Amino acid sequence: MKNAGISRLGYALLGLLTKPASGYDLRKIFSTTAMMTYSDSPGAIYPGLRRLQQQGFIRGSIENGAGLRRRQVFRLTARGAAELRAWITRPVTQDEVIRGLDGVMLRFAFSEKAAGRQASIGLLKSLQAELTSYLPALHEQRTAGMAMAAMPTSGSLALESGIRSYETLLRWTKDALAVYAREPRRKKGKAS
Amino acid sequence: MKNAGISRLGYALLGLLTKPASGYDLRKIFSTTAMMTYSDSPGAIYPGLRRLQQQGFIRGSIENGAGLRRRQVFRLTARGAAELRAWITRPVTQDEVIRGLDGVMLRFAFSEKAAGRQASIGLLKSLQAELTSYLPALHEQRTAGMAMAAMPTSGSLALESGIRSYETLLRWTKDALAVYAREPRRKKGKAS
DNA sequence: CGCCCCATGTAAGACGTTACATGATTGA
DNA sequence: TCAATCATGTAACGTCTTACATGGGGCG
């Protein structure tokens, strides 16, 4: 029941549908823009869209433009937009940090459009906190592994790579927060 | 038929089984060592082990030590070791670089133990080459996105994060190769 | 005696992959 | 007219998730 029963691909579709699009459009986005790591296969997209529609998160309407082929354009419903916002504004969990940050980055990429500046900032802070609390454990693993000397060079190098990537990400969260702090903000907001 | 029909979890099991272990041991590794991103659920591990055994890559033997509970210990067969080596020594593809580097890092972590120093070095060089050829495309996407200004701040920041992580990884491959170049090597090998 | 850890498994369901299938439209 | 692209879909299959089930052994 977690996540309202939506897969990562489902959320990716939901996030992209802040602009109305057809299944084919979405496939093109997944196949051409390198930003997207998701499958462009029709066997994933079309069933995914149908599920989202059955759950009431999106609504499709058949377009009958002159001479054009049948083409179904989907858009978010109010429920869908709310679910998207809820997903984005959830705090980052340690599990997400460990099991892969793709989901978090996806949330962040959509955050501004779907939930606003404050949501983006909140996500960054949440991610920063989780990274800060997780990194020491990794460092410990490294020193422990070196002490045992049971790990071959490639094993400890792989661990080193993981640590570096977390550190790079942590630095990125700081820079990203700085970007938001620098940017003018409309409406009254708390100062960073 | 790709990959000899072995999933990522399957290869993780195969790689760990260079040291004989029971299903429970493997679950412990997945649940306790932070290096492992894989599922420790019995519903994944035990069927996975059975598949590998049916394919002849591992062999299990029931341990009947005094007073001990029934406990099945698995070890690699010759075929399994060969398959593991083949998987590790495959060149890194662009697809792997795009769809996520977890598999590559897993291969690298096991490379030294299962396929030797030269295999580790080969993997690093292959990864380095793919990263070098992929990074320009990402930079292009960034400048293109900034020109359109269609991307919200959080979108372009997410892209920035991806670029940085690839750059960090590229730097890591260089450092890792330097480590291998520094290390003394036994047997006659080509100079780096 | 009761509880927790060891140790293994199964069953239902969800999801993605691969491959196949269909048909309309556009351009050479 | 032939191929490519637009556009949508289905079916089989493999694998993971979640949850449940079982039972021995050690410990307080």
Coordinates of C-alpha atoms (C1' of nucleotides) in Angstrom, one line a residue:
Chain A
M1 CA 0.0 0.0 0.0
K2 CA 3.1 2.2 0.3
N3 CA 3.4 5.0 -2.2
A4 CA -0.3 4.7 -3.1
G5 CA 0.7 1.8 -5.2
I6 CA 2.7 3.8 -7.8
S7 CA 6.0 2.6 -9.2
R8 CA 9.0 4.8 -9.9
L9 CA 8.1 4.8 -13.6
G10 CA 4.5 5.7 -12.5
Y11 CA 5.9 8.8 -10.7
A12 CA 8.0 9.7 -13.6
L13 CA 5.0 9.7 -15.8
L14 CA 3.0 11.7 -13.3
G15 CA 5.8 14.2 -13.0
L16 CA 6.1 14.6 -16.8
L17 CA 2.3 15.0 -17.1
T18 CA 2.3 18.4 -15.5
K19 CA 2.4 19.1 -19.2
P20 CA -0.2 17.1 -21.1
A21 CA 1.3 14.5 -23.3
S22 CA 0.5 11.3 -25.1
G23 CA 2.0 7.9 -24.4
Y24 CA 4.1 8.3 -27.5
D25 CA 5.3 11.7 -26.4
L26 CA 6.4 10.3 -23.1
R27 CA 8.2 7.4 -24.8
K28 CA 10.1 10.0 -26.9
I29 CA 11.2 11.8 -23.7
F30 CA 12.4 8.6 -22.2
S31 CA 14.3 7.5 -25.4
T32 CA 15.8 10.8 -26.4
T33 CA 16.6 12.9 -23.4
A34 CA 19.6 11.5 -21.6
M35 CA 18.2 12.7 -18.3
M36 CA 15.7 9.9 -18.2
T37 CA 16.8 6.5 -17.2
Y38 CA 13.5 5.0 -17.6
S39 CA 12.2 2.5 -20.0
D40 CA 10.7 3.7 -23.2
S41 CA 9.1 0.3 -24.0
P42 CA 5.4 0.4 -24.9
G43 CA 5.0 -2.6 -22.6
A44 CA 5.9 -0.5 -19.7
I45 CA 4.4 2.9 -20.6
Y46 CA 0.9 2.0 -21.8
P47 CA 0.0 -0.3 -19.0
G48 CA 1.5 2.2 -16.6
L49 CA -0.7 5.0 -17.9
R50 CA -3.7 2.8 -17.8
R51 CA -3.0 2.0 -14.1
L52 CA -2.6 5.7 -13.3
Q53 CA -5.9 6.4 -15.0
Q54 CA -7.7 3.7 -13.2
Q55 CA -6.5 5.1 -9.9
G56 CA -7.8 8.5 -10.9
F57 CA -4.4 10.2 -11.0
I58 CA -4.5 11.1 -14.7
R59 CA -7.2 11.5 -17.3
G60 CA -6.9 10.7 -21.0
S61 CA -8.8 12.4 -23.8
I62 CA -8.8 11.2 -27.4
E63 CA -7.6 13.9 -29.8
N64 CA -9.3 14.0 -33.2
G65 CA -7.4 16.7 -35.0
A66 CA -8.0 16.9 -38.7
G67 CA -6.3 14.0 -40.5
L68 CA -4.4 13.1 -37.4
R69 CA -4.3 9.6 -36.1
R70 CA -6.1 8.7 -33.0
R71 CA -3.9 10.0 -30.2
Q72 CA -4.7 10.0 -26.5
V73 CA -3.5 12.9 -24.5
F74 CA -3.2 12.5 -20.8
R75 CA -3.2 15.2 -18.1
L76 CA -3.0 15.2 -14.3
T77 CA -6.2 15.2 -12.3
A78 CA -6.4 17.2 -9.1
R79 CA -5.9 13.9 -7.2
G80 CA -2.8 13.2 -9.4
A81 CA -1.3 16.6 -8.7
A82 CA -1.9 16.1 -5.0
E83 CA -0.3 12.7 -5.0
L84 CA 2.7 14.1 -6.9
R85 CA 3.1 16.8 -4.4
A86 CA 2.8 14.4 -1.5
W87 CA 5.4 12.2 -3.0
I88 CA 7.8 15.0 -3.6
T89 CA 7.5 16.6 -0.2
R90 CA 8.0 13.4 1.7
P91 CA 11.3 13.6 3.7
V92 CA 14.2 11.7 2.3
T93 CA 14.6 8.4 4.2
Q94 CA 17.9 6.6 5.0
D95 CA 16.6 3.7 2.9
E96 CA 16.4 5.9 -0.2
V97 CA 20.0 7.0 0.4
I98 CA 21.1 3.4 0.6
R99 CA 19.0 1.8 -2.0
G100 CA 19.8 4.3 -4.7
L101 CA 19.2 8.0 -5.1
D102 CA 17.5 7.9 -8.4
G103 CA 14.1 8.3 -6.8
V104 CA 15.2 11.3 -4.8
M105 CA 16.7 13.0 -7.8
L106 CA 13.5 12.3 -9.8
R107 CA 11.5 13.9 -7.0
F108 CA 13.8 16.9 -6.9
A109 CA 13.8 17.4 -10.7
F110 CA 10.0 17.7 -10.5
S111 CA 9.8 19.5 -7.2
E112 CA 9.8 23.1 -8.4
K113 CA 7.2 22.7 -11.1
A114 CA 4.9 20.4 -9.1
A115 CA 5.3 21.6 -5.5
G116 CA 7.1 24.9 -5.6
R117 CA 10.4 26.4 -4.5
Q118 CA 10.0 25.7 -0.8
A119 CA 9.5 22.0 -1.6
S120 CA 12.8 22.0 -3.5
I121 CA 14.6 23.6 -0.7
G122 CA 13.0 21.2 1.8
L123 CA 14.0 18.2 -0.2
L124 CA 17.6 19.4 -0.4
K125 CA 17.8 20.0 3.3
S126 CA 16.3 16.6 4.0
L127 CA 18.8 14.9 1.6
Q128 CA 21.6 16.8 3.1
A129 CA 20.7 15.6 6.6
E130 CA 20.5 12.0 5.5
L131 CA 23.8 12.1 3.7
T132 CA 25.5 13.7 6.7
S133 CA 24.2 11.0 9.0
Y134 CA 25.0 8.1 6.6
L135 CA 28.5 9.0 5.5
P136 CA 30.3 8.2 8.8
A137 CA 29.0 4.7 8.6
L138 CA 30.6 4.2 5.2
H139 CA 33.9 5.7 6.4
E140 CA 33.7 3.2 9.3
Q141 CA 33.2 0.3 6.8
R142 CA 36.3 1.4 4.9
T143 CA 38.6 1.6 7.9
A144 CA 37.2 -1.7 9.2
G145 CA 37.8 -3.3 5.8
M146 CA 41.3 -2.0 5.6
A147 CA 42.1 -3.3 9.1
M148 CA 40.9 -6.8 8.2
A149 CA 42.8 -6.7 4.9
A150 CA 40.3 -9.3 3.9
M151 CA 39.0 -7.1 1.1
P152 CA 40.9 -7.2 -2.2
T153 CA 42.0 -3.9 -3.7
S154 CA 39.1 -3.8 -6.1
G155 CA 36.7 -4.3 -3.3
S156 CA 38.0 -1.4 -1.2
L157 CA 38.3 0.8 -4.3
A158 CA 34.6 0.1 -5.1
L159 CA 33.7 1.2 -1.6
E160 CA 35.9 4.3 -2.1
S161 CA 33.9 5.1 -5.2
G162 CA 30.7 4.9 -3.3
I163 CA 32.0 7.2 -0.6
R164 CA 33.2 9.7 -3.1
S165 CA 29.9 9.8 -4.9
Y166 CA 28.1 10.5 -1.6
E167 CA 30.5 13.3 -0.8
T168 CA 30.1 14.8 -4.2
L169 CA 26.3 14.7 -3.8
L170 CA 26.6 16.3 -0.4
R171 CA 28.7 19.1 -1.8
W172 CA 26.0 19.5 -4.5
T173 CA 23.2 19.9 -2.0
K174 CA 25.1 22.8 -0.4
D175 CA 25.7 24.4 -3.8
A176 CA 22.1 23.9 -4.8
L177 CA 20.9 25.5 -1.5
A178 CA 23.2 28.4 -2.2
V179 CA 21.6 28.8 -5.6
Y180 CA 18.1 29.0 -4.0
A181 CA 19.4 31.4 -1.4
R182 CA 20.8 33.7 -4.0
E183 CA 17.7 33.7 -6.2
P184 CA 15.1 36.3 -5.7
R185 CA 12.0 34.8 -4.2
R186 CA 8.5 36.1 -4.9
K187 CA 5.9 36.2 -2.1
K188 CA 7.0 36.5 1.4
G189 CA 9.1 33.5 2.4
K190 CA 11.3 32.7 5.3
A191 CA 14.9 33.8 4.8
S192 CA 17.2 30.9 4.3
Chain B
M1 CA 18.9 -15.0 -23.3
K2 CA 21.2 -12.2 -22.6
N3 CA 23.5 -12.6 -19.6
A4 CA 22.9 -16.3 -19.6
G5 CA 19.6 -15.5 -17.9
I6 CA 21.1 -14.3 -14.6
S7 CA 19.7 -11.3 -12.8
R8 CA 21.8 -8.7 -11.0
L9 CA 21.0 -10.3 -7.7
G10 CA 22.0 -13.6 -9.3
Y11 CA 25.4 -12.2 -10.1
A12 CA 25.7 -10.7 -6.7
L13 CA 25.1 -14.2 -5.2
L14 CA 27.6 -15.7 -7.7
G15 CA 30.2 -13.2 -6.8
L16 CA 29.8 -13.7 -3.0
L17 CA 30.0 -17.5 -3.5
T18 CA 33.6 -17.4 -4.3
K19 CA 33.5 -18.1 -0.6
P20 CA 31.1 -20.9 0.2
A21 CA 28.1 -19.7 2.1
S22 CA 24.5 -20.6 3.1
G23 CA 21.4 -18.6 2.0
Y24 CA 21.3 -17.2 5.5
D25 CA 24.9 -16.1 5.4
L26 CA 24.2 -14.3 2.2
R27 CA 21.1 -12.6 3.6
K28 CA 23.2 -11.4 6.5
I29 CA 25.7 -9.9 4.1
F30 CA 23.0 -8.1 2.3
S31 CA 21.3 -6.9 5.4
T32 CA 24.4 -5.8 7.4
T33 CA 27.2 -4.6 5.2
A34 CA 26.2 -1.2 3.7
M35 CA 28.1 -2.0 0.6
M36 CA 25.3 -4.2 -0.6
T37 CA 22.3 -2.6 -2.1
Y38 CA 20.5 -5.8 -2.7
S39 CA 17.5 -7.3 -1.2
D40 CA 17.9 -9.6 1.8
S41 CA 14.4 -11.0 1.6
P42 CA 14.1 -14.8 1.6
G43 CA 11.6 -14.5 -1.2
A44 CA 14.4 -13.2 -3.4
I45 CA 17.5 -15.1 -2.1
Y46 CA 16.2 -18.7 -1.9
P47 CA 14.5 -18.8 -5.3
G48 CA 17.6 -17.1 -6.7
L49 CA 19.9 -19.7 -5.3
R50 CA 17.7 -22.5 -6.6
R51 CA 17.7 -21.0 -10.1
L52 CA 21.5 -20.8 -10.1
Q53 CA 21.8 -24.4 -9.0
Q54 CA 19.4 -25.6 -11.7
Q55 CA 21.5 -23.8 -14.2
G56 CA 24.6 -25.5 -12.8
F57 CA 26.4 -22.4 -11.7
I58 CA 26.4 -23.3 -8.0
R59 CA 26.1 -26.5 -6.0
G60 CA 24.6 -26.8 -2.6
S61 CA 25.5 -29.4 0.0
I62 CA 23.6 -30.0 3.3
E63 CA 25.7 -29.6 6.3
N64 CA 25.0 -31.9 9.2
G65 CA 27.4 -30.8 11.9
A66 CA 26.7 -32.2 15.4
G67 CA 23.6 -30.5 16.9
L68 CA 23.5 -28.0 14.1
R69 CA 20.4 -27.3 12.2
R70 CA 20.0 -28.3 8.6
R71 CA 21.9 -25.8 6.7
Q72 CA 22.8 -25.8 3.0
V73 CA 26.1 -24.4 2.0
F74 CA 26.6 -23.3 -1.6
R75 CA 29.7 -23.1 -3.7
L76 CA 30.6 -22.1 -7.2
T77 CA 30.9 -24.8 -9.8
A78 CA 33.5 -24.6 -12.6
R79 CA 30.8 -23.4 -14.9
G80 CA 29.7 -20.8 -12.3
A81 CA 33.2 -19.5 -12.0
A82 CA 33.6 -19.3 -15.7
E83 CA 30.3 -17.4 -16.1
L84 CA 31.3 -15.0 -13.3
R85 CA 34.6 -14.3 -15.1
A86 CA 32.8 -13.8 -18.4
W87 CA 30.4 -11.4 -16.8
I88 CA 33.1 -9.4 -15.2
T89 CA 35.4 -9.2 -18.2
R90 CA 32.7 -8.0 -20.6
P91 CA 33.5 -4.4 -21.7
V92 CA 31.4 -1.7 -20.2
T93 CA 28.6 -0.6 -22.5
Q94 CA 27.1 2.8 -23.0
D95 CA 23.8 1.4 -21.9
E96 CA 25.3 0.4 -18.5
V97 CA 26.6 3.9 -18.1
I98 CA 23.2 5.5 -18.8
R99 CA 21.0 3.0 -17.0
G100 CA 22.9 3.0 -13.8
L101 CA 26.4 2.0 -12.8
D102 CA 25.5 -0.4 -10.0
G103 CA 26.1 -3.4 -12.2
V104 CA 29.5 -2.1 -13.2
M105 CA 30.6 -1.4 -9.7
L106 CA 29.4 -4.8 -8.6
R107 CA 31.5 -6.4 -11.4
F108 CA 34.5 -4.3 -10.4
A109 CA 34.2 -5.2 -6.7
F110 CA 34.3 -8.9 -7.6
S111 CA 36.8 -8.5 -10.4
E112 CA 40.1 -9.1 -8.6
K113 CA 39.0 -12.1 -6.7
A114 CA 37.1 -13.8 -9.5
A115 CA 39.1 -12.8 -12.5
G116 CA 42.4 -11.3 -11.5
R117 CA 44.2 -8.0 -11.5
Q118 CA 44.2 -7.6 -15.2
A119 CA 40.5 -8.0 -15.3
S120 CA 40.1 -5.1 -12.8
I121 CA 42.4 -2.9 -14.8
G122 CA 40.5 -3.8 -18.0
L123 CA 37.2 -2.9 -16.5
L124 CA 38.5 0.4 -15.2
K125 CA 39.8 1.3 -18.7
S126 CA 36.6 0.3 -20.3
L127 CA 34.6 2.3 -17.9
Q128 CA 36.9 5.3 -18.3
A129 CA 36.4 5.2 -22.0
E130 CA 32.6 5.0 -21.9
L131 CA 32.5 7.9 -19.4
T132 CA 34.7 10.0 -21.5
S133 CA 32.5 9.5 -24.5
Y134 CA 29.3 10.0 -22.6
L135 CA 30.0 13.2 -20.7
P136 CA 30.0 15.6 -23.6
A137 CA 26.5 14.6 -24.5
L138 CA 25.4 15.5 -20.9
H139 CA 27.2 18.8 -21.1
E140 CA 25.3 19.5 -24.3
Q141 CA 22.0 18.8 -22.7
R142 CA 22.8 21.2 -20.0
T143 CA 23.7 24.1 -22.3
A144 CA 20.7 23.3 -24.5
G145 CA 18.4 23.3 -21.5
M146 CA 19.8 26.6 -20.2
A147 CA 19.3 28.1 -23.7
M148 CA 15.7 27.1 -23.8
A149 CA 15.1 28.3 -20.2
A150 CA 12.2 25.8 -20.2
M151 CA 13.8 23.9 -17.4
P152 CA 13.1 25.1 -13.9
T153 CA 15.9 25.6 -11.5
S154 CA 15.4 22.2 -9.9
G155 CA 15.5 20.4 -13.2
S156 CA 18.8 21.9 -14.3
L157 CA 20.2 21.4 -10.8
A158 CA 19.3 17.7 -11.1
L159 CA 21.1 17.5 -14.4
E160 CA 24.1 19.2 -12.8
S161 CA 24.1 16.6 -10.1
G162 CA 24.3 13.8 -12.7
I163 CA 27.1 15.5 -14.5
R164 CA 29.1 15.9 -11.3
S165 CA 28.6 12.3 -10.3
Y166 CA 29.9 11.1 -13.6
E167 CA 32.9 13.5 -13.3
T168 CA 33.6 12.2 -9.9
L169 CA 33.5 8.6 -11.2
L170 CA 35.8 9.5 -14.0
R171 CA 38.3 10.9 -11.6
W172 CA 38.0 7.8 -9.5
T173 CA 38.8 5.6 -12.4
K174 CA 42.0 7.5 -12.9
D175 CA 43.0 7.2 -9.3
A176 CA 42.1 3.5 -9.2
L177 CA 44.3 2.9 -12.3
A178 CA 47.1 4.8 -10.6
V179 CA 46.7 2.5 -7.6
Y180 CA 47.1 -0.6 -9.8
A181 CA 50.0 1.0 -11.6
R182 CA 51.8 1.6 -8.3
E183 CA 51.2 -1.8 -6.9
P184 CA 53.8 -4.5 -7.5
R185 CA 52.5 -7.1 -9.8
R186 CA 53.4 -10.7 -9.8
K187 CA 54.0 -12.7 -13.0
K188 CA 55.0 -10.9 -16.1
G189 CA 52.3 -8.4 -17.1
K190 CA 52.2 -5.6 -19.6
A191 CA 53.4 -2.3 -18.1
S192 CA 50.5 0.1 -17.7
Chain C
dC1 C1' 8.3 -21.6 29.8
dG2 C1' 8.5 -18.1 26.5
dC3 C1' 11.0 -15.4 23.4
dC4 C1' 14.3 -14.4 20.1
dC5 C1' 17.5 -15.8 16.6
dC6 C1' 18.8 -19.3 13.2
dA7 C1' 17.4 -21.2 8.7
dT8 C1' 14.5 -22.3 5.2
dG9 C1' 10.8 -22.0 2.4
dT10 C1' 6.0 -20.8 -0.3
dA11 C1' 2.2 -18.0 -2.4
dA12 C1' 0.0 -14.0 -4.4
dG13 C1' 0.6 -10.1 -6.7
dA14 C1' 2.9 -6.2 -9.1
dC15 C1' 6.0 -4.7 -12.5
dG16 C1' 9.2 -4.5 -16.3
dT17 C1' 11.3 -6.9 -20.4
dT18 C1' 10.9 -8.8 -24.8
dA19 C1' 8.7 -9.7 -28.7
dC20 C1' 4.9 -9.5 -31.5
dA21 C1' 1.0 -7.2 -33.8
dT22 C1' -1.7 -3.6 -36.1
dG23 C1' -2.8 0.3 -38.8
dA24 C1' -2.4 5.1 -40.5
dT25 C1' 0.4 8.8 -42.4
dT26 C1' 4.3 11.0 -44.7
dG27 C1' 7.9 11.4 -47.9
dA28 C1' 11.1 9.4 -51.6
Chain D
dT1 C1' 4.5 1.9 -54.0
dC2 C1' 7.7 1.2 -50.4
dA3 C1' 9.8 2.3 -46.3
dA4 C1' 10.0 4.9 -42.2
dT5 C1' 7.7 7.1 -38.6
dC6 C1' 3.6 7.9 -35.7
dA7 C1' 0.8 5.6 -32.3
dT8 C1' -1.1 2.1 -29.7
dG9 C1' -1.5 -2.1 -27.8
dT10 C1' -1.2 -7.4 -26.1
dA11 C1' 1.0 -11.8 -24.3
dA12 C1' 4.4 -14.6 -22.2
dC13 C1' 7.8 -14.6 -19.1
dG14 C1' 11.1 -13.7 -15.2
dT15 C1' 11.9 -11.6 -11.1
dC16 C1' 11.2 -8.9 -7.0
dT17 C1' 8.1 -7.5 -2.9
dT18 C1' 5.3 -8.6 0.8
dA19 C1' 3.5 -11.6 3.8
dC20 C1' 3.0 -15.8 5.8
dA21 C1' 4.6 -20.4 7.6
dT22 C1' 7.5 -23.7 9.9
dG23 C1' 10.5 -25.6 13.2
dG24 C1' 14.9 -26.2 16.0
dG25 C1' 18.1 -24.2 19.4
dG26 C1' 19.8 -21.2 23.0
dC27 C1' 19.0 -18.2 26.8
dG28 C1' 16.9 -16.0 30.8

